[in-house]
mmCIF file of C-alpha atoms in Angstrom:
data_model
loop_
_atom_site.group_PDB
_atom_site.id
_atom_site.type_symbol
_atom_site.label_atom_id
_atom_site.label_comp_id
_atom_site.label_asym_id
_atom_site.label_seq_id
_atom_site.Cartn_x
_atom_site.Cartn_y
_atom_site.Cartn_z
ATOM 1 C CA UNK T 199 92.302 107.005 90.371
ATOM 2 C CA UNK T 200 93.615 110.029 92.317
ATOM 3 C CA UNK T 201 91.765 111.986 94.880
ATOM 4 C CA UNK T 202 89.144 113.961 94.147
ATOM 5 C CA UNK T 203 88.537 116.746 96.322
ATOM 6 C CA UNK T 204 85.277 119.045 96.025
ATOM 7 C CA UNK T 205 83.458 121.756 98.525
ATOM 8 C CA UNK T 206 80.178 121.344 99.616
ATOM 9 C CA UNK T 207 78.668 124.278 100.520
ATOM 10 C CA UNK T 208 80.670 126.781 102.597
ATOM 11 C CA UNK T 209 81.347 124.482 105.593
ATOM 12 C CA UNK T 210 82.555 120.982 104.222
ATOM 13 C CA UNK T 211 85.069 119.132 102.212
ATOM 14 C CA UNK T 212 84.219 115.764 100.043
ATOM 15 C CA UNK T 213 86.963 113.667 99.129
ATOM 16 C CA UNK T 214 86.255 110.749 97.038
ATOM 17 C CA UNK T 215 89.040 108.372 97.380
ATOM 18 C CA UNK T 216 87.853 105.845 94.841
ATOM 19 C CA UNK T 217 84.760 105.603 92.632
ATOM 20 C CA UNK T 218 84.926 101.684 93.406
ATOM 21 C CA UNK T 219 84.531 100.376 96.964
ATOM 22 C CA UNK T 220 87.837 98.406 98.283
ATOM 23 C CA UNK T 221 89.217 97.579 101.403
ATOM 24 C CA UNK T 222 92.296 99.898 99.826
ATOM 25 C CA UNK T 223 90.278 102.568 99.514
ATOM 26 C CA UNK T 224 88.737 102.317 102.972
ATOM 27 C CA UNK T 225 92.299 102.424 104.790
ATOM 28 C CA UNK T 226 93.527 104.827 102.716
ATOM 29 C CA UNK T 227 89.999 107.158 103.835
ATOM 30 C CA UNK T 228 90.832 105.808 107.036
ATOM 31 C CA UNK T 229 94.426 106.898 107.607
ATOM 32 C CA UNK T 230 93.362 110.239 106.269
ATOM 33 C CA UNK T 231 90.645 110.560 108.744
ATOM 34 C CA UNK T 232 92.840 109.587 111.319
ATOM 35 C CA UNK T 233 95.246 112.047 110.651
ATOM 36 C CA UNK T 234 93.444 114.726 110.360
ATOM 37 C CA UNK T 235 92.103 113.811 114.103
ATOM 38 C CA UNK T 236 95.772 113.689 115.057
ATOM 39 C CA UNK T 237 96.391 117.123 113.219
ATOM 40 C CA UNK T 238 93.919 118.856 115.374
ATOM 41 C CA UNK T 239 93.701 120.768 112.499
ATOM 42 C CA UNK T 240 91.990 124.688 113.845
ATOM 43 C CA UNK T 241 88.483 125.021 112.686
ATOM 44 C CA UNK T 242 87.715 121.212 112.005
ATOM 45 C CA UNK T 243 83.731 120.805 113.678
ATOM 46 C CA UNK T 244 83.355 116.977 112.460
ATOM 47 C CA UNK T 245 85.278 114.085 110.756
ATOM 48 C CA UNK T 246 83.343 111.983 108.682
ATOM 49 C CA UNK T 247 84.483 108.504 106.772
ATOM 50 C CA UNK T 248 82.265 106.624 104.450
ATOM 51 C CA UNK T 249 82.865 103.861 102.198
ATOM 52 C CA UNK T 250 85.301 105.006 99.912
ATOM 53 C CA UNK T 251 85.433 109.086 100.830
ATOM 54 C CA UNK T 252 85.185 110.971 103.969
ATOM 55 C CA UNK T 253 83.584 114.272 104.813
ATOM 56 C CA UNK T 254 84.751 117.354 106.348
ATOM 57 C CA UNK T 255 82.905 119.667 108.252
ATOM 58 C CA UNK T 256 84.478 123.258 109.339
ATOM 59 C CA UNK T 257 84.409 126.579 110.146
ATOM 60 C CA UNK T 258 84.967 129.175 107.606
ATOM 61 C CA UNK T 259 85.014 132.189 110.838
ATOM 62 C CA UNK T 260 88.144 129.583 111.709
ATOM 63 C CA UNK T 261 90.196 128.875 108.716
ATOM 64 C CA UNK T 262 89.463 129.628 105.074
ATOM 65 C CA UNK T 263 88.208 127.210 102.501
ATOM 66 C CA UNK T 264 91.104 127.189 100.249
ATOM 67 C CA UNK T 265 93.341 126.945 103.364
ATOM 68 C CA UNK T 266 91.297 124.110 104.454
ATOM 69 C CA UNK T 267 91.885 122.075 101.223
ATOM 70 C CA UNK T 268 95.407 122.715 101.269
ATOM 71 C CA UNK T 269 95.476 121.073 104.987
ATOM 72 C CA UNK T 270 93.588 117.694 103.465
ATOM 73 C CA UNK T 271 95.976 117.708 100.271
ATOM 74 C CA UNK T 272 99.115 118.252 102.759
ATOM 75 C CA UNK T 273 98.126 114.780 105.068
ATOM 76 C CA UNK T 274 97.409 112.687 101.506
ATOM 77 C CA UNK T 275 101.230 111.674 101.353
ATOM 78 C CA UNK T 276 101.263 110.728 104.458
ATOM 79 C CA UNK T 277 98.715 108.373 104.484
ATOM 80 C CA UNK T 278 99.446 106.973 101.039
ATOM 81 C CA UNK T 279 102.636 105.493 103.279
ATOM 82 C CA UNK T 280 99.871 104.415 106.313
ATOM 83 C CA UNK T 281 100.428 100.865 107.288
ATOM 84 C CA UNK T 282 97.423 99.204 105.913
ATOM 85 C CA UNK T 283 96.754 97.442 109.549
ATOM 86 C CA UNK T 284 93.936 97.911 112.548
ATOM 87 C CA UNK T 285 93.502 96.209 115.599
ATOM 88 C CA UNK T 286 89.454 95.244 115.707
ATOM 89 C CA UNK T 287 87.280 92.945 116.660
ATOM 90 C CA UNK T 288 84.809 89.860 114.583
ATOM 91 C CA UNK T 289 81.917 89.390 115.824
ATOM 92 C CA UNK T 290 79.053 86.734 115.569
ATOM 93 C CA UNK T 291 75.767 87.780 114.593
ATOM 94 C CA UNK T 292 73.195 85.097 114.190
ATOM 95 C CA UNK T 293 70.225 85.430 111.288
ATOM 96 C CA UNK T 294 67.489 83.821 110.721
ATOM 97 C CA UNK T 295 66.986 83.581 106.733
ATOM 98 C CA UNK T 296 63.805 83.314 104.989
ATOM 99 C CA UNK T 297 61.875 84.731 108.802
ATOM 100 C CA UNK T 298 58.342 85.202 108.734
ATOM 101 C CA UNK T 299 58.368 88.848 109.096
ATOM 102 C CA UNK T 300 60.573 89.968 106.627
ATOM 103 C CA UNK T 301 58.800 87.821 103.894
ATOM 104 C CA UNK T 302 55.774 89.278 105.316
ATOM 105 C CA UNK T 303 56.995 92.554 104.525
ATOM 106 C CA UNK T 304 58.318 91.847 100.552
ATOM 107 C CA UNK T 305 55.150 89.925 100.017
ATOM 108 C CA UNK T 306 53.704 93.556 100.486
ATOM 109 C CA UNK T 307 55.598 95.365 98.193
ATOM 110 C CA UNK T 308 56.507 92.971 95.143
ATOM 111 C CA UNK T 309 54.894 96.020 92.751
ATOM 112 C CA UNK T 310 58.128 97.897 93.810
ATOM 113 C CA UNK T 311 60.683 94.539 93.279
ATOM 114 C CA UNK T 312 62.192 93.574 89.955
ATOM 115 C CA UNK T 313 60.886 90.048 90.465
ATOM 116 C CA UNK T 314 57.111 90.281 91.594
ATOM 117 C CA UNK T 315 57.024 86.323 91.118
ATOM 118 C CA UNK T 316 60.188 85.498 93.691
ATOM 119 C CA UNK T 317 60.964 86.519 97.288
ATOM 120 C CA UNK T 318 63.902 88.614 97.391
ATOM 121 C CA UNK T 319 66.490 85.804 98.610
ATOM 122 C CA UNK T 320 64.830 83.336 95.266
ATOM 123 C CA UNK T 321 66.071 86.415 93.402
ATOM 124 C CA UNK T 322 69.209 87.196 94.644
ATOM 125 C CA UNK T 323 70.196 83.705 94.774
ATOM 126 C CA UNK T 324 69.074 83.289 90.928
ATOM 127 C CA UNK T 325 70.575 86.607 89.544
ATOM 128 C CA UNK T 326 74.083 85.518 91.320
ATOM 129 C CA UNK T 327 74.391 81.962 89.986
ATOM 130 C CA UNK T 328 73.106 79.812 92.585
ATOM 131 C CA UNK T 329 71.280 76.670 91.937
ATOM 132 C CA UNK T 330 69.466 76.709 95.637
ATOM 133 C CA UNK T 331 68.771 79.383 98.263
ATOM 134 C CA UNK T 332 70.460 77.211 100.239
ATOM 135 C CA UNK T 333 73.815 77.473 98.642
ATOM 136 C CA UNK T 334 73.349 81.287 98.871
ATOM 137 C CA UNK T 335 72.791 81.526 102.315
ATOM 138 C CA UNK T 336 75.977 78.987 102.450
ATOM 139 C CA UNK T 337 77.791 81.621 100.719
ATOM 140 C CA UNK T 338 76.447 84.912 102.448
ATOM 141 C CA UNK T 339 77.469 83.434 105.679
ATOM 142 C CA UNK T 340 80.375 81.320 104.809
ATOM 143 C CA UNK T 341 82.975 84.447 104.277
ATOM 144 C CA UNK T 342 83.225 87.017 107.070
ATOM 145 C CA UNK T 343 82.342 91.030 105.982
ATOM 146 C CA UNK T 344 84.022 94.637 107.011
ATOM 147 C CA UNK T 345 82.144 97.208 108.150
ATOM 148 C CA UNK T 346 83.082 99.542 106.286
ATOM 149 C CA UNK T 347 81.072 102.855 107.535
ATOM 150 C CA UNK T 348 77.906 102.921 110.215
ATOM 151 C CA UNK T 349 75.214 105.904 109.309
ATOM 152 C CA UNK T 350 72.665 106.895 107.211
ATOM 153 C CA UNK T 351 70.399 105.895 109.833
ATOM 154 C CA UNK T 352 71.742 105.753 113.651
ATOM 155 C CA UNK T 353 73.374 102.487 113.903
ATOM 156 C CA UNK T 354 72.888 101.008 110.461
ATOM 157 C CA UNK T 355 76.022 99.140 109.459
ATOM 158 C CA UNK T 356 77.465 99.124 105.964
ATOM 159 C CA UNK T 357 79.085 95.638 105.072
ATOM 160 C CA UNK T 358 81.572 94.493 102.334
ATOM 161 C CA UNK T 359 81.813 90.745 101.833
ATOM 162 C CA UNK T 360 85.834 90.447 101.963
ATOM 163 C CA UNK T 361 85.762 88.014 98.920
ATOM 164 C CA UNK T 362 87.597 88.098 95.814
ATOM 165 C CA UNK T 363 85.216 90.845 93.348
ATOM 166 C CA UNK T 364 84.173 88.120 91.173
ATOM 167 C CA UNK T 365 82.765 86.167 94.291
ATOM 168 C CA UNK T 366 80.883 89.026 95.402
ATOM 169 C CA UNK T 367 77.298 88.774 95.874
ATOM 170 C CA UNK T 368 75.686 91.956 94.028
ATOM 171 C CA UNK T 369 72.026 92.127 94.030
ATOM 172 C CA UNK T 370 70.294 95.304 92.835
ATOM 173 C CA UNK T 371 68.317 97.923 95.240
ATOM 174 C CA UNK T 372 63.840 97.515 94.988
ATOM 175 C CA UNK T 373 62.895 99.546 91.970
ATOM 176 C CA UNK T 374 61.281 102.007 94.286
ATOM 177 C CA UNK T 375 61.814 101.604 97.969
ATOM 178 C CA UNK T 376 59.547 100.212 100.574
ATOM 179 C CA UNK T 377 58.081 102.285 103.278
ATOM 180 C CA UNK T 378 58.158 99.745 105.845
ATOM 181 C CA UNK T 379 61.593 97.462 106.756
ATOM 182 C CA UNK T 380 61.651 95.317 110.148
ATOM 183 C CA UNK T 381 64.142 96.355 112.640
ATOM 184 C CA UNK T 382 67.279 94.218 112.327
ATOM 185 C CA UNK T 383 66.682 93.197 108.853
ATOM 186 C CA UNK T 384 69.656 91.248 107.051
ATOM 187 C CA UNK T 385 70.026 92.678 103.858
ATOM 188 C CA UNK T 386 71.788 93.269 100.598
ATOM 189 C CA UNK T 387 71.681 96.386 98.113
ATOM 190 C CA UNK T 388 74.432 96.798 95.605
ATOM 191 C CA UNK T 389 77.704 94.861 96.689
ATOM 192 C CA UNK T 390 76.478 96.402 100.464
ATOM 193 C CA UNK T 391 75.012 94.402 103.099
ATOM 194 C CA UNK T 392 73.482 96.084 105.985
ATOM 195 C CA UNK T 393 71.068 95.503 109.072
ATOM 196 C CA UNK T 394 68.412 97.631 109.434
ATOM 197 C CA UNK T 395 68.828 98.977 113.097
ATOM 198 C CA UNK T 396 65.319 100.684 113.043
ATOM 199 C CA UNK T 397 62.032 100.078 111.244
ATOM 200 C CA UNK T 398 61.603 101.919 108.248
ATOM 201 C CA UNK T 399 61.871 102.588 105.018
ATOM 202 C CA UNK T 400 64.301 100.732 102.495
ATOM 203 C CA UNK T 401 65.429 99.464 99.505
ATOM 204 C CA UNK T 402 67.839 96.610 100.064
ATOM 205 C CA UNK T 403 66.712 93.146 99.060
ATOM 206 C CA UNK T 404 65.946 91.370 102.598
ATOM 207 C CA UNK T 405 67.393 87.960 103.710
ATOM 208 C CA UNK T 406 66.331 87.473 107.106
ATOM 209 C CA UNK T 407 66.509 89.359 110.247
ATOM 210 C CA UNK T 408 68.601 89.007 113.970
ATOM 211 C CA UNK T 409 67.490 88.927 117.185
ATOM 212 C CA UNK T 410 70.770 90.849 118.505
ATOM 213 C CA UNK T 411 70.022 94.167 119.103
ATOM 214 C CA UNK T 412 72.153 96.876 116.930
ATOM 215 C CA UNK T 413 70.981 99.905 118.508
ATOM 216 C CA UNK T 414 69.785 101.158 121.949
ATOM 217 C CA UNK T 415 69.250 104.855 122.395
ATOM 218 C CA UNK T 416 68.864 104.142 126.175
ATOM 219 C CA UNK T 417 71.526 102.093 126.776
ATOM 220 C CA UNK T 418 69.553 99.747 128.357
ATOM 221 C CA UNK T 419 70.712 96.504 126.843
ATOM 222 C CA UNK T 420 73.840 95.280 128.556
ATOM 223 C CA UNK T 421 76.399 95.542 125.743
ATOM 224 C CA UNK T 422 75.378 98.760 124.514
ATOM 225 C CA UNK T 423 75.918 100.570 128.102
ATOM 226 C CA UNK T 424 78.881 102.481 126.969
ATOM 227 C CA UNK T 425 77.796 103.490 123.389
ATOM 228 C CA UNK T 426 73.755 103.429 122.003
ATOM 229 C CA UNK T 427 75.753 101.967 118.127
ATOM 230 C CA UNK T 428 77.218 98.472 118.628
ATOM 231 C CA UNK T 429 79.161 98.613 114.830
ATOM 232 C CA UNK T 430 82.169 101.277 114.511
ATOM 233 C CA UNK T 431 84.172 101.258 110.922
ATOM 234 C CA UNK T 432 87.367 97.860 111.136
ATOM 235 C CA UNK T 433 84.364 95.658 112.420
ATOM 236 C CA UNK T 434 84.459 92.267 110.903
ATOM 237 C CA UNK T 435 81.147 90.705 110.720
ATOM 238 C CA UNK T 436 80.346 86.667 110.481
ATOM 239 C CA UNK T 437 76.684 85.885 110.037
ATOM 240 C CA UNK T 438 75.555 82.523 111.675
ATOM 241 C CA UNK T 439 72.404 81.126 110.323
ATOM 242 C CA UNK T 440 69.743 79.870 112.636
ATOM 243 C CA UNK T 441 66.420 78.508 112.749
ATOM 244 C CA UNK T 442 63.101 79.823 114.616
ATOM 245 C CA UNK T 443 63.693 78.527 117.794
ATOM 246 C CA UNK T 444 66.984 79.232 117.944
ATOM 247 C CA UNK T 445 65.997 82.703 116.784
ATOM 248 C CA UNK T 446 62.747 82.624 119.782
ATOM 249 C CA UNK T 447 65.530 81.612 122.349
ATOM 250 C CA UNK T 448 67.876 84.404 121.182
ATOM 251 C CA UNK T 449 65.499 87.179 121.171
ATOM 252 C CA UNK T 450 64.243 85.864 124.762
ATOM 253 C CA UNK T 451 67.836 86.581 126.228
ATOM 254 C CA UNK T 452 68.291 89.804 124.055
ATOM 255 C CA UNK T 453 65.118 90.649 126.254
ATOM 256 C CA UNK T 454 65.886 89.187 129.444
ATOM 257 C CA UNK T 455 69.547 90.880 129.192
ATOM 258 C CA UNK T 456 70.787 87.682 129.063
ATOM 259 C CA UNK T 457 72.826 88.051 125.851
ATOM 260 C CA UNK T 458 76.136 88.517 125.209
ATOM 261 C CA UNK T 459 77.804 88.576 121.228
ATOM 262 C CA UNK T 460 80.472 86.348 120.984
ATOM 263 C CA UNK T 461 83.276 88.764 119.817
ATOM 264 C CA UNK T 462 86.931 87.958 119.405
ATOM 265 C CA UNK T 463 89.572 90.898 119.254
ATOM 266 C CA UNK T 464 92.012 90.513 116.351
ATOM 267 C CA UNK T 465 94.602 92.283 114.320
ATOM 268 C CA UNK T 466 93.848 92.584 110.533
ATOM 269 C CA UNK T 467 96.517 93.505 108.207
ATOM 270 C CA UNK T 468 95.259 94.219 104.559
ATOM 271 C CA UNK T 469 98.558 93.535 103.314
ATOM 272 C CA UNK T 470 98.293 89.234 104.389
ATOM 273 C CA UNK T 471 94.982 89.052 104.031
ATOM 274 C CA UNK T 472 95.427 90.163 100.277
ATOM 275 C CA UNK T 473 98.081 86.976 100.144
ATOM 276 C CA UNK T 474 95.439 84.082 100.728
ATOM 277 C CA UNK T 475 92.289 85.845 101.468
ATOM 278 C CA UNK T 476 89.973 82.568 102.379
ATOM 279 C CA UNK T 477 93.222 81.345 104.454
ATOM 280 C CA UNK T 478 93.475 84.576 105.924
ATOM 281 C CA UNK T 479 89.304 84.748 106.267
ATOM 282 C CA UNK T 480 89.997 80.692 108.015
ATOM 283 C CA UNK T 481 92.123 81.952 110.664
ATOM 284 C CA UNK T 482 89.778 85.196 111.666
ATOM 285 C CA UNK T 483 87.165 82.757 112.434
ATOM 286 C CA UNK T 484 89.354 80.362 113.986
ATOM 287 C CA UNK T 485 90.087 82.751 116.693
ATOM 288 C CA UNK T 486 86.171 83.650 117.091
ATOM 289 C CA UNK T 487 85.398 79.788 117.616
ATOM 290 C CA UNK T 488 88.504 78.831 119.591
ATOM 291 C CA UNK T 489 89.999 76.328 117.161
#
């Protein structure tokens, strides 16, 4: 589809660059984004990408509407061209599935769930063709997944599994949300996985939860000293299942300061990884273990 470009309200641009999510669609909101940063465009307040569209915020005392548009329309060429490459980083995050507290928590509100009779992994695992929750935490984990955009809440990380589409795991939203959600909940809603970096409300089907702290708005925890949000947009995300203790011994050093995610820098070009994605997916993690 081409661009669509709409105002909202007198101080902001939306731009939806697809009506499907894609990793296309995500570098091409991306390059955009990035150019207009690099145009230093006069009046621009606050650059915003999301999924598969992006968000402009300006002043109309600064530059007109209408002019405004023009300046978005005038990059669009350009970034149609962008090289469809970013240097990032993958990181480990360990989960463990089917945790006390999150099961807790569904137990609670199975009036709201389409399945009042399953916990929400039974469900998802069922709905998406899998014989065993097992096999579906085997095949949430096994592929790695791109951050995509980090919001809605401070910190909360928006995750595509970078599978073919038909491999996807899609799992509807609760048919009402929940008012309660652990902090650092593992979760699914739509094609979108997330972690809940706060406790609160929600709607995405929950998996399991991580003892690695997501977000710190004092900056106390050791790798969050520069920035309170550990996810930015290019992160690359490989979930590593573990059990309680491993989970109790985790959370003890997340306390003690004594943790550290293991995180491997790496280029990813959309362009080879399109070629032989699980080969491609094979060598990201390759670098994050040290094979």
């Amino acid at each position: 589809m081409s661009m669509r470009y709409s105002f909202g309200g007198d101080e902001h641009v939306f731009v939806e660059v697809n009506e499907e999510m894609s990793l296309e669609a995500f570098f091409k909101s991306l390059s955009i984004t990035n150019a207009v940063r690099e145009a230093n465009i006069r009046g621009v307040t606050e650059i915003c990408p999301a999924n598969a569209s992006f968000q402009i915020k300006f002043d109309p005392d600064v530059i007109k509407p209408d002019d405004m548009m023009a300046e978005l329309k005038s990059l669009e060429a350009a970034a149609e061209k962008a090289e469809a490459r970013i240097e990032t980083r993958i990181i480990e995050v360990p989960v463990f599935y089917q945790d006390p507290w999150t099961h807790e928590t569904l137990m609670r509100f199975r009036e709201r769930h389409q399945d009042p009779n399953s916990s929400d992994i039974e469900y998802a695992a069922r709905i998406n063709g899998y014989d065993t929750v097992d096999s579906f935490i085997e095949a949430h984990s096994g592929a790695p997944w791109f951050v995509s955009m980090v919001g809605f809440v401070s910190g909360l990380p928006f995750l595509y599994q970078m599978v073919e589409r038909q491999r996807q795991i899609e799992v509807p939203k609760y048919l009402r949300p929940r008012t309660d959600t652990p902090k650092q909940t593992v979760g699914i809603g739509g094609c979108f996985g997330c972690i809940y970096s706060v406790r609160g409300a929600g709607g995405y089907q929950m998996f399991g939860i991580t003892p690695m702290t997501i977000f710190d708005p004092t900056q106390e925890t050791n790798y969050l000293s520069d920035f309170m949000v550990f996810f930015r947009p290019g992160d690359i995300v490989k979930w590593k299942p573990i059990d309680r203790d491993e989970y109790d011994a985790t959370l003890a050093d997340v306390e003690a300061n004594r943790f550290t995610p293991r995180i491997h820098d790496v280029t990813f070009d959309l362009e080879e990884y399109e070629k032989d994605i699980d080969g491609y997916n094979a060598k990201l993690m390759e670098g994050l273990y040290g094979n």
